[in-house]
């Protein structure tokens, strides 16, 4: 069997045109009659994707629409664990090949909609990506086939199917075309404006000195928060706004150093975000803390004469019984 394999490989190499390279891979390309997928070199030779991500991307691209491509489904198909597969899917998402969104169906159930794009750049420019269509499109343009006398009639037939929605020229892609096109969210969509860094009403020298000391000493409480002198100077107004609102320095340090992301890539941005978002409100003044005036409520009493309810501070007779002359005699 090994001799037959070597002979076949030798004949295949002999049929290649040009000299063989002294080292490296040699391609023996045999045309596929069917069941093949076109994969772009931007994915197969991606310089920033891992080999696992490239392999999963090629596998997902070869699957028909509606196939399960979740983490558990891929883990049951391949030997890689769920952790590596989840990391590979995040890589494909980061480079625009994969998009996973939570959508609500008509029956109210939440599902994850997964969209794979074979050309992320082209999809972002076009704004729409349609469901994958089997490779039968070349058969819809039979230019070389009608070589006999039918050639003049084949020319208008090619242009006619474009405006007409007749399903007869494409019987196979009908189930694939039934899926509506999926809108890919644009990465260039405008983001909400970020809130500016809070500033005190008056940045006094005392506030500046205390704020600078708090910012410079953050690395003593969290070694990840190493700020440069320019960062400290830019963030001083935010800390001064906290101090102006009677926030204790220990409270400010706790808010800026607790539960930091690991690893913190931009310490200055983290401090600025927390100074802006976690800014406490001003302390209430004397007017806000004034006691609330209470309204005197007179209790209900039962009349000793007619047993009706009336409001009075002490038991007795109601107004009607007091006005009747017989009430006194009785």
C-alpha positions as a printed Julia matrix, in Angstrom:
330×3 Matrix{Float64}:
   0.0    0.0     0.0
   2.89   2.37    0.79
   4.45   1.72   -2.64
   1.22   2.49   -4.44
   0.83   5.7    -2.41
   4.37   6.8    -3.23
   3.88   6.07   -6.94
   0.68   8.09   -7.02
   2.38  10.97   -5.24
   5.33  10.8    -7.63
   3.0   10.96  -10.64
   1.15  13.9    -9.09
   4.38  15.79   -8.48
   5.58  15.03  -11.99
   2.46  16.66  -13.39
   3.22  19.99  -11.72
   4.54  22.75  -13.92
   7.83  24.4   -13.11
  10.67  23.29  -10.84
   9.86  22.08   -7.35
  11.03  24.22   -4.43
  13.88  22.78   -2.37
  11.92  23.2     0.89
   8.49  24.21    2.08
   5.05  22.98    1.2
   4.16  21.77   -2.29
   0.52  22.04   -3.32
  -1.18  19.31   -5.34
  -4.45  21.03   -6.26
  -7.25  18.77   -7.46
 -10.52  20.52   -8.41
 -13.46  19.73   -6.1
 -16.55  18.48   -7.95
 -18.79  19.36   -4.98
 -19.02  19.88   -1.21
 -16.41  22.62   -0.88
 -16.22  26.04    0.77
 -14.36  29.13   -0.41
 -12.29  30.58    2.44
 -10.47  33.87    2.13
  -6.77  34.07    2.9
  -7.52  36.95    5.28
  -8.99  34.3     7.6
  -6.85  31.27    6.76
  -3.61  33.32    7.07
  -4.72  35.79    9.74
  -1.69  37.06   11.66
  -3.53  37.93   14.89
  -5.9   34.96   15.25
  -4.85  31.75   16.95
  -4.84  28.49   15.06
  -7.87  27.33   17.05
  -9.81  30.47   16.1
  -8.89  30.07   12.42
  -9.94  26.41   12.44
 -13.26  27.13   14.15
 -13.89  30.04   11.77
 -13.33  27.82    8.73
 -15.57  25.13   10.27
 -18.41  27.57   10.99
 -18.14  29.02    7.48
 -18.54  25.53    5.98
 -21.75  24.76    7.92
 -25.22  25.42    6.48
 -27.48  28.11    7.91
 -29.2   27.04   11.11
 -26.41  24.8    12.39
 -25.62  24.91   16.11
 -22.3   26.69   16.68
 -22.47  27.31   20.42
 -19.64  26.53   22.81
 -21.14  23.23   23.97
 -22.02  22.17   20.41
 -18.45  22.8    19.2
 -16.94  21.17   22.29
 -18.93  17.99   21.61
 -17.64  17.96   18.03
 -13.91  18.7    18.61
 -11.32  17.65   21.17
 -10.68  21.2    22.38
 -12.33  22.07   25.68
 -15.01  24.69   26.25
 -12.44  27.2    27.57
 -10.34  27.17   24.39
 -13.4   27.23   22.15
 -14.9   30.17   24.08
 -11.59  32.06   23.76
 -11.47  31.33   20.01
 -15.03  32.6    19.54
 -14.12  35.81   21.38
 -11.17  36.25   19.0
 -13.47  35.89   15.99
 -15.83  38.44   17.56
 -13.01  40.9    18.19
 -11.96  40.79   14.52
 -15.51  41.08   13.13
 -15.99  37.54   11.84
 -18.57  36.58   14.45
 -21.47  38.45   16.03
 -23.57  37.08   18.91
 -26.63  39.03   20.1
 -29.54  38.21   22.39
 -32.92  38.6    20.65
 -36.46  37.95   21.84
 -38.67  35.73   19.68
 -42.39  36.22   19.07
 -43.22  33.8    21.89
 -41.14  35.84   24.34
 -38.2   33.42   24.59
 -34.66  34.86   24.53
 -32.22  33.2    22.14
 -28.67  33.91   20.98
 -28.45  34.87   17.3
 -25.05  34.05   15.83
 -23.98  35.68   12.55
 -20.75  34.7    10.78
 -19.34  37.04    8.13
 -16.8   35.7     5.68
 -15.6   39.25    4.85
 -15.99  41.6     7.84
 -14.68  44.67    6.04
 -17.04  44.26    3.09
 -20.0   43.67    5.41
 -19.33  46.87    7.34
 -19.1   48.88    4.14
 -22.25  47.37    2.68
 -24.2   47.34    5.94
 -26.0   44.07    5.1
 -24.9   40.46    4.96
 -27.19  37.83    3.5
 -27.44  34.17    4.43
 -24.87  31.93    2.7
 -25.96  30.58   -0.66
 -24.71  27.24   -2.07
 -22.22  27.48   -4.87
 -24.7   27.15   -7.72
 -24.47  30.75   -8.88
 -22.08  29.95  -11.79
 -24.73  27.64  -13.24
 -27.16  30.55  -13.48
 -24.97  32.21  -16.15
 -24.56  29.49  -18.8
 -22.36  31.49  -21.16
 -20.16  28.69  -22.59
 -22.84  25.95  -22.47
 -25.14  27.07  -25.33
 -22.47  26.88  -28.0
 -24.81  25.45  -30.72
 -27.53  27.43  -32.47
 -29.08  28.41  -29.14
 -26.3   30.95  -28.47
 -28.29  34.05  -29.64
 -31.23  33.06  -27.42
 -29.0   32.54  -24.37
 -27.96  36.21  -24.24
 -31.34  37.7   -23.21
 -32.02  34.8   -20.84
 -29.05  35.82  -18.66
 -30.29  39.4   -18.22
 -33.96  38.44  -17.79
 -33.76  36.63  -14.4
 -32.23  39.69  -12.69
 -35.44  41.82  -12.59
 -37.93  38.91  -12.57
 -38.49  37.07   -9.25
 -39.1   33.74  -11.01
 -37.81  30.85   -8.81
 -37.26  28.49  -11.74
 -33.58  29.4   -12.53
 -32.54  28.78   -8.88
 -34.42  25.8    -7.4
 -31.73  24.93   -4.85
 -31.13  28.26   -3.01
 -34.85  28.79   -2.22
 -34.68  27.48    1.39
 -31.48  29.47    2.01
 -32.95  32.69    0.58
 -36.01  32.34    2.82
 -33.99  33.64    5.75
 -34.21  37.45    6.01
 -30.97  39.42    5.8
 -29.36  40.15    9.12
 -28.36  43.69   10.0
 -24.77  43.85   11.21
 -24.27  46.65   13.77
 -21.85  49.22   12.52
 -18.71  49.73   14.55
 -18.65  53.39   13.59
 -21.97  54.18   15.32
 -21.77  57.34   17.44
 -21.23  56.65   21.12
 -22.8   58.53   23.97
 -20.8   61.53   25.09
 -18.77  60.85   28.21
 -19.42  62.9    31.3
 -16.7   65.47   32.01
 -14.49  65.27   35.06
 -16.15  67.04   38.01
 -14.63  70.32   39.11
 -14.97  72.24   42.37
 -16.54  75.63   42.59
 -13.16  77.06   43.64
  -9.87  75.17   43.39
  -8.06  76.59   46.4
  -4.38  75.83   47.09
  -5.41  73.69   50.07
  -7.72  71.55   47.93
  -5.05  71.22   45.21
  -2.41  70.1    47.71
  -4.67  67.53   49.38
  -5.96  66.17   46.05
  -2.41  65.81   44.69
  -1.33  63.92   47.8
  -4.28  61.53   47.53
  -3.61  60.79   43.86
   0.13  60.37   44.3
  -0.4   57.99   47.21
  -2.82  55.65   45.42
   0.01  53.29   44.47
   0.61  52.68   48.19
  -2.9   51.22   48.47
  -3.08  49.6    45.0
   0.22  48.9    43.26
  -1.53  48.9    39.85
  -2.53  52.58   40.1
   0.77  54.23   39.17
  -0.04  57.71   37.86
   2.34  60.08   36.12
   2.74  63.72   37.1
   0.63  64.81   34.13
  -2.13  62.38   35.14
  -2.1   63.69   38.7
  -2.31  67.29   37.48
  -5.23  66.45   35.18
  -7.16  64.52   37.86
  -6.69  67.03   40.7
 -10.0   68.9    39.96
 -11.97  65.63   40.25
 -10.56  64.78   43.69
 -11.01  68.41   44.75
 -14.71  68.17   43.85
 -15.01  65.17   46.2
 -13.19  67.03   48.98
 -15.42  70.06   48.48
 -18.42  67.82   49.14
 -16.89  66.78   52.51
 -15.72  63.36   51.32
 -13.05  61.91   53.62
  -9.69  61.08   51.98
 -10.06  57.43   53.09
 -13.44  57.31   51.37
 -11.9   58.61   48.15
  -9.05  56.07   48.3
 -11.5   53.24   48.92
 -13.64  54.26   45.94
 -10.62  54.47   43.62
  -8.76  51.3    44.68
 -11.5   48.72   45.38
 -12.25  45.9    42.88
  -9.91  47.04   40.13
  -9.98  45.17   36.78
  -7.07  42.8    36.3
  -4.85  43.82   34.73
  -5.68  47.56   34.63
  -4.4   48.73   31.25
  -5.07  52.46   31.73
  -4.91  53.48   35.43
  -5.56  57.15   34.72
  -8.74  56.36   32.76
  -9.99  54.1    35.57
  -9.44  56.83   38.16
 -11.12  59.45   35.97
 -14.12  57.2    35.34
 -14.63  56.48   39.02
 -14.19  60.1    40.04
 -16.91  61.03   37.55
 -19.4   58.21   38.04
 -19.11  57.71   41.81
 -19.2   61.42   42.73
 -21.3   61.71   45.94
 -24.01  64.38   46.22
 -23.42  67.44   48.41
 -24.24  67.08   52.08
 -27.7   68.42   52.96
 -27.86  71.77   54.71
 -29.84  72.96   57.7
 -32.9   73.76   55.6
 -33.03  70.28   54.11
 -32.75  68.74   57.6
 -35.47  70.93   59.17
 -38.11  68.92   61.06
 -41.33  68.28   59.19
 -44.36  70.05   60.59
 -46.96  67.6    61.74
 -50.7   68.25   61.4
 -52.77  67.71   64.51
 -55.28  64.92   63.98
 -58.37  65.01   66.25
 -59.47  61.47   67.15
 -62.94  60.02   66.59
 -65.37  59.68   69.53
 -68.71  57.9    69.84
 -71.57  60.14   70.95
 -72.97  59.17   74.34
 -76.46  60.11   73.18
 -76.91  58.81   69.62
 -73.77  56.65   69.35
 -72.66  58.5    66.22
 -69.0   59.1    65.46
 -67.66  62.63   65.75
 -64.22  64.2    66.18
 -63.37  65.63   69.58
 -60.47  65.64   72.01
 -62.59  64.02   74.75
 -65.69  61.78   74.9
 -69.14  63.4    75.16
 -72.07  64.36   72.91
 -71.99  65.27   69.23
 -73.05  68.67   67.98
 -76.57  67.5    67.14
 -77.18  66.11   70.61
 -75.74  69.21   72.23
 -78.11  71.47   70.25
 -81.27  69.49   71.11
 -83.05  70.86   74.2
 -84.23  67.39   75.24
 -80.67  66.11   75.38
 -80.0   68.25   78.49
 -83.22  67.2    80.2
 -82.55  63.6    79.58
